[in-house]
């Protein structure tokens, strides 16, 4: 039997359907977007702990938007659980808004160090890598800092990697991903 983090929902949905589920949960069920973000991060942390029980450290690459917010919340929860956390900012945090901005502020308030992405940064292969660059529906080619960050993640000589979210381009670039499906399995366009 597969561990919980490797079981996927049976139904497959289009990206827009998953977004509508989120909107319905927020608008009609009264669950805040930030609560959904916290639940996503907690699910990711549980998957990491189940999949890599001996892991001591996470390196979380954060982009912009709610997927980055998931990464910032994950950083805070992981640090609270005793993991060493390094956040790599791949986009300016002053461009964050809404729940993602709240997640960034909470991450800062927890005292988590976040460094700007640099393609020449020495890397430590003892970290579990978390990709929190983009979420659902990425349909354009990666470029600039994001492409360099994915290339850096792909260059790491690690046994396991974790993809947080749905990124077709990233999944093709990174061997042995461990996706965390939080709402539903998405049919990528």
mmCIF file of C-alpha atoms in Angstrom:
data_model
loop_
_atom_site.group_PDB
_atom_site.id
_atom_site.type_symbol
_atom_site.label_atom_id
_atom_site.label_comp_id
_atom_site.label_asym_id
_atom_site.label_seq_id
_atom_site.Cartn_x
_atom_site.Cartn_y
_atom_site.Cartn_z
ATOM 1 C CA UNK A 1 0.000 0.000 0.000
ATOM 2 C CA UNK A 2 1.266 3.473 -0.887
ATOM 3 C CA UNK A 3 2.033 5.963 1.874
ATOM 4 C CA UNK A 4 -0.567 8.741 2.212
ATOM 5 C CA UNK A 5 1.678 11.258 0.470
ATOM 6 C CA UNK A 6 1.901 9.049 -2.629
ATOM 7 C CA UNK A 7 -1.836 8.427 -3.029
ATOM 8 C CA UNK A 8 -3.560 10.664 -5.554
ATOM 9 C CA UNK A 9 -7.235 11.521 -5.769
ATOM 10 C CA UNK A 10 -9.135 9.385 -8.279
ATOM 11 C CA UNK A 11 -10.752 12.282 -10.155
ATOM 12 C CA UNK A 12 -8.752 14.468 -12.525
ATOM 13 C CA UNK A 13 -9.731 18.105 -13.044
ATOM 14 C CA UNK A 14 -8.780 20.900 -15.404
ATOM 15 C CA UNK A 15 -6.766 23.712 -13.836
ATOM 16 C CA UNK A 16 -9.738 26.091 -13.989
ATOM 17 C CA UNK A 17 -11.916 23.540 -12.167
ATOM 18 C CA UNK A 18 -9.392 23.334 -9.328
ATOM 19 C CA UNK A 19 -9.283 27.135 -9.141
ATOM 20 C CA UNK A 20 -13.091 27.166 -8.971
ATOM 21 C CA UNK A 21 -12.970 24.660 -6.092
ATOM 22 C CA UNK A 22 -10.663 27.048 -4.235
ATOM 23 C CA UNK A 23 -12.975 30.006 -4.960
ATOM 24 C CA UNK A 24 -16.004 28.042 -3.774
ATOM 25 C CA UNK A 25 -14.228 26.951 -0.604
ATOM 26 C CA UNK A 26 -13.275 30.550 0.139
ATOM 27 C CA UNK A 27 -16.458 32.343 -0.938
ATOM 28 C CA UNK A 28 -19.190 29.860 -0.102
ATOM 29 C CA UNK A 29 -17.711 27.773 2.691
ATOM 30 C CA UNK A 30 -16.075 30.668 4.508
ATOM 31 C CA UNK A 31 -12.584 29.181 4.625
ATOM 32 C CA UNK A 32 -9.993 31.912 4.163
ATOM 33 C CA UNK A 33 -7.357 31.709 1.466
ATOM 34 C CA UNK A 34 -4.690 31.898 4.163
ATOM 35 C CA UNK A 35 -6.257 28.926 5.956
ATOM 36 C CA UNK A 36 -6.077 26.960 2.693
ATOM 37 C CA UNK A 37 -2.439 28.013 2.378
ATOM 38 C CA UNK A 38 -1.702 26.793 5.903
ATOM 39 C CA UNK A 39 -3.427 23.488 5.190
ATOM 40 C CA UNK A 40 -1.410 23.078 1.978
ATOM 41 C CA UNK A 41 1.843 23.742 3.813
ATOM 42 C CA UNK A 42 0.919 21.354 6.628
ATOM 43 C CA UNK A 43 0.109 18.623 4.068
ATOM 44 C CA UNK A 44 3.455 19.219 2.359
ATOM 45 C CA UNK A 45 5.308 19.039 5.695
ATOM 46 C CA UNK A 46 3.556 15.787 6.583
ATOM 47 C CA UNK A 47 4.529 14.354 3.204
ATOM 48 C CA UNK A 48 8.149 15.419 3.688
ATOM 49 C CA UNK A 49 8.239 13.853 7.162
ATOM 50 C CA UNK A 50 6.682 10.636 5.836
ATOM 51 C CA UNK A 51 8.795 10.405 2.683
ATOM 52 C CA UNK A 52 12.087 11.558 4.218
ATOM 53 C CA UNK A 53 11.836 10.771 7.964
ATOM 54 C CA UNK A 54 15.564 11.390 8.496
ATOM 55 C CA UNK A 55 15.604 14.766 6.727
ATOM 56 C CA UNK A 56 17.082 17.550 8.836
ATOM 57 C CA UNK A 57 16.882 20.484 6.430
ATOM 58 C CA UNK A 58 14.753 22.035 3.678
ATOM 59 C CA UNK A 59 15.746 24.435 0.921
ATOM 60 C CA UNK A 60 12.553 26.112 -0.304
ATOM 61 C CA UNK A 61 12.656 28.004 -3.613
ATOM 62 C CA UNK A 62 9.834 30.588 -3.531
ATOM 63 C CA UNK A 63 8.479 32.462 -6.504
ATOM 64 C CA UNK A 64 5.549 34.820 -6.486
ATOM 65 C CA UNK A 65 1.858 34.295 -5.903
ATOM 66 C CA UNK A 66 0.075 31.838 -3.661
ATOM 67 C CA UNK A 67 2.445 28.962 -4.398
ATOM 68 C CA UNK A 68 5.249 31.106 -2.971
ATOM 69 C CA UNK A 69 2.969 31.773 -0.003
ATOM 70 C CA UNK A 70 2.605 28.009 0.474
ATOM 71 C CA UNK A 71 6.406 27.825 0.517
ATOM 72 C CA UNK A 72 6.750 30.618 3.097
ATOM 73 C CA UNK A 73 4.165 28.963 5.368
ATOM 74 C CA UNK A 74 5.929 25.617 4.904
ATOM 75 C CA UNK A 75 9.197 27.257 5.966
ATOM 76 C CA UNK A 76 7.617 28.530 9.175
ATOM 77 C CA UNK A 77 5.965 25.192 10.003
ATOM 78 C CA UNK A 78 9.112 23.211 9.167
ATOM 79 C CA UNK A 79 11.274 25.408 11.380
ATOM 80 C CA UNK A 80 8.749 25.064 14.208
ATOM 81 C CA UNK A 81 8.963 21.261 13.805
ATOM 82 C CA UNK A 82 12.743 21.349 14.239
ATOM 83 C CA UNK A 83 13.990 21.321 10.657
ATOM 84 C CA UNK A 84 16.714 23.647 9.447
ATOM 85 C CA UNK A 85 15.155 25.871 6.782
ATOM 86 C CA UNK A 86 16.729 27.944 4.024
ATOM 87 C CA UNK A 87 14.381 30.003 1.882
ATOM 88 C CA UNK A 88 15.590 31.086 -1.546
ATOM 89 C CA UNK A 89 13.641 34.076 -2.892
ATOM 90 C CA UNK A 90 13.357 33.920 -6.674
ATOM 91 C CA UNK A 91 11.157 37.001 -6.946
ATOM 92 C CA UNK A 92 10.975 40.285 -5.050
ATOM 93 C CA UNK A 93 8.885 39.890 -1.924
ATOM 94 C CA UNK A 94 7.593 43.462 -2.189
ATOM 95 C CA UNK A 95 5.617 42.280 -5.223
ATOM 96 C CA UNK A 96 3.691 39.750 -3.107
ATOM 97 C CA UNK A 97 0.086 40.572 -2.275
ATOM 98 C CA UNK A 98 -2.817 39.152 -0.312
ATOM 99 C CA UNK A 99 -2.291 35.822 1.399
ATOM 100 C CA UNK A 100 1.187 35.365 -0.089
ATOM 101 C CA UNK A 101 2.285 38.693 1.451
ATOM 102 C CA UNK A 102 0.834 37.609 4.801
ATOM 103 C CA UNK A 103 2.737 34.328 4.559
ATOM 104 C CA UNK A 104 5.977 36.236 3.835
ATOM 105 C CA UNK A 105 5.454 38.546 6.827
ATOM 106 C CA UNK A 106 4.755 35.559 9.100
ATOM 107 C CA UNK A 107 7.881 33.840 7.787
ATOM 108 C CA UNK A 108 9.940 36.943 8.590
ATOM 109 C CA UNK A 109 8.346 37.237 12.035
ATOM 110 C CA UNK A 110 9.406 33.648 12.744
ATOM 111 C CA UNK A 111 13.019 34.723 12.161
ATOM 112 C CA UNK A 112 13.568 32.621 9.063
ATOM 113 C CA UNK A 113 16.449 33.773 6.901
ATOM 114 C CA UNK A 114 15.560 34.208 3.252
ATOM 115 C CA UNK A 115 18.276 34.784 0.683
ATOM 116 C CA UNK A 116 17.996 36.152 -2.844
ATOM 117 C CA UNK A 117 18.485 33.551 -5.538
ATOM 118 C CA UNK A 118 21.981 33.534 -7.019
ATOM 119 C CA UNK A 119 23.001 31.057 -9.685
ATOM 120 C CA UNK A 120 26.526 30.835 -8.250
ATOM 121 C CA UNK A 121 25.496 30.062 -4.659
ATOM 122 C CA UNK A 122 27.268 26.959 -3.317
ATOM 123 C CA UNK A 123 24.716 24.229 -2.704
ATOM 124 C CA UNK A 124 24.489 21.665 0.056
ATOM 125 C CA UNK A 125 23.028 18.332 -1.010
ATOM 126 C CA UNK A 126 21.820 17.538 2.515
ATOM 127 C CA UNK A 127 18.656 19.583 1.953
ATOM 128 C CA UNK A 128 15.315 18.294 0.712
ATOM 129 C CA UNK A 129 14.450 20.671 -2.119
ATOM 130 C CA UNK A 130 10.979 22.223 -2.227
ATOM 131 C CA UNK A 131 9.846 23.955 -5.394
ATOM 132 C CA UNK A 132 7.327 26.688 -4.489
ATOM 133 C CA UNK A 133 7.871 28.720 -7.643
ATOM 134 C CA UNK A 134 4.565 28.370 -9.480
ATOM 135 C CA UNK A 135 1.227 26.758 -8.797
ATOM 136 C CA UNK A 136 -1.538 25.602 -11.074
ATOM 137 C CA UNK A 137 -1.694 26.458 -14.689
ATOM 138 C CA UNK A 138 1.843 27.448 -15.578
ATOM 139 C CA UNK A 139 1.585 27.476 -19.362
ATOM 140 C CA UNK A 140 4.544 29.576 -20.458
ATOM 141 C CA UNK A 141 8.181 28.590 -20.755
ATOM 142 C CA UNK A 142 10.349 29.380 -17.773
ATOM 143 C CA UNK A 143 12.798 32.245 -18.226
ATOM 144 C CA UNK A 144 15.144 34.498 -16.285
ATOM 145 C CA UNK A 145 15.569 33.829 -12.582
ATOM 146 C CA UNK A 146 12.932 31.088 -12.594
ATOM 147 C CA UNK A 147 14.694 29.130 -15.345
ATOM 148 C CA UNK A 148 18.022 29.562 -13.537
ATOM 149 C CA UNK A 149 16.482 28.379 -10.252
ATOM 150 C CA UNK A 150 15.045 25.258 -11.896
ATOM 151 C CA UNK A 151 18.415 24.601 -13.537
ATOM 152 C CA UNK A 152 20.110 24.943 -10.140
ATOM 153 C CA UNK A 153 17.655 22.515 -8.561
ATOM 154 C CA UNK A 154 18.170 20.065 -11.421
ATOM 155 C CA UNK A 155 21.951 20.286 -11.006
ATOM 156 C CA UNK A 156 21.868 19.183 -7.388
ATOM 157 C CA UNK A 157 23.088 15.640 -6.889
ATOM 158 C CA UNK A 158 20.207 14.580 -4.644
ATOM 159 C CA UNK A 159 18.378 11.319 -4.375
ATOM 160 C CA UNK A 160 14.991 12.926 -3.828
ATOM 161 C CA UNK A 161 13.315 16.198 -4.687
ATOM 162 C CA UNK A 162 9.924 17.600 -3.761
ATOM 163 C CA UNK A 163 7.696 19.518 -6.114
ATOM 164 C CA UNK A 164 5.096 21.641 -4.332
ATOM 165 C CA UNK A 165 2.397 22.334 -6.882
ATOM 166 C CA UNK A 166 1.890 21.473 -10.508
ATOM 167 C CA UNK A 167 4.661 22.528 -12.883
ATOM 168 C CA UNK A 168 4.927 20.570 -16.082
ATOM 169 C CA UNK A 169 8.162 22.217 -17.171
ATOM 170 C CA UNK A 170 9.740 21.736 -13.756
ATOM 171 C CA UNK A 171 8.657 18.117 -13.493
ATOM 172 C CA UNK A 172 10.348 17.399 -16.807
ATOM 173 C CA UNK A 173 13.517 19.159 -15.631
ATOM 174 C CA UNK A 174 13.803 17.542 -12.210
ATOM 175 C CA UNK A 175 14.268 13.793 -11.874
ATOM 176 C CA UNK A 176 12.447 11.804 -9.175
ATOM 177 C CA UNK A 177 9.885 14.416 -8.072
ATOM 178 C CA UNK A 178 7.507 13.795 -5.198
ATOM 179 C CA UNK A 179 4.419 15.848 -6.055
ATOM 180 C CA UNK A 180 2.092 16.868 -3.276
ATOM 181 C CA UNK A 181 -1.477 16.987 -4.602
ATOM 182 C CA UNK A 182 -3.448 19.165 -2.236
ATOM 183 C CA UNK A 183 -6.924 19.525 -3.757
ATOM 184 C CA UNK A 184 -7.231 17.404 -6.841
ATOM 185 C CA UNK A 185 -5.167 15.890 -9.594
ATOM 186 C CA UNK A 186 -5.005 18.418 -12.423
ATOM 187 C CA UNK A 187 -5.051 17.842 -16.127
ATOM 188 C CA UNK A 188 -2.287 20.148 -17.380
ATOM 189 C CA UNK A 189 -3.066 21.994 -20.581
#
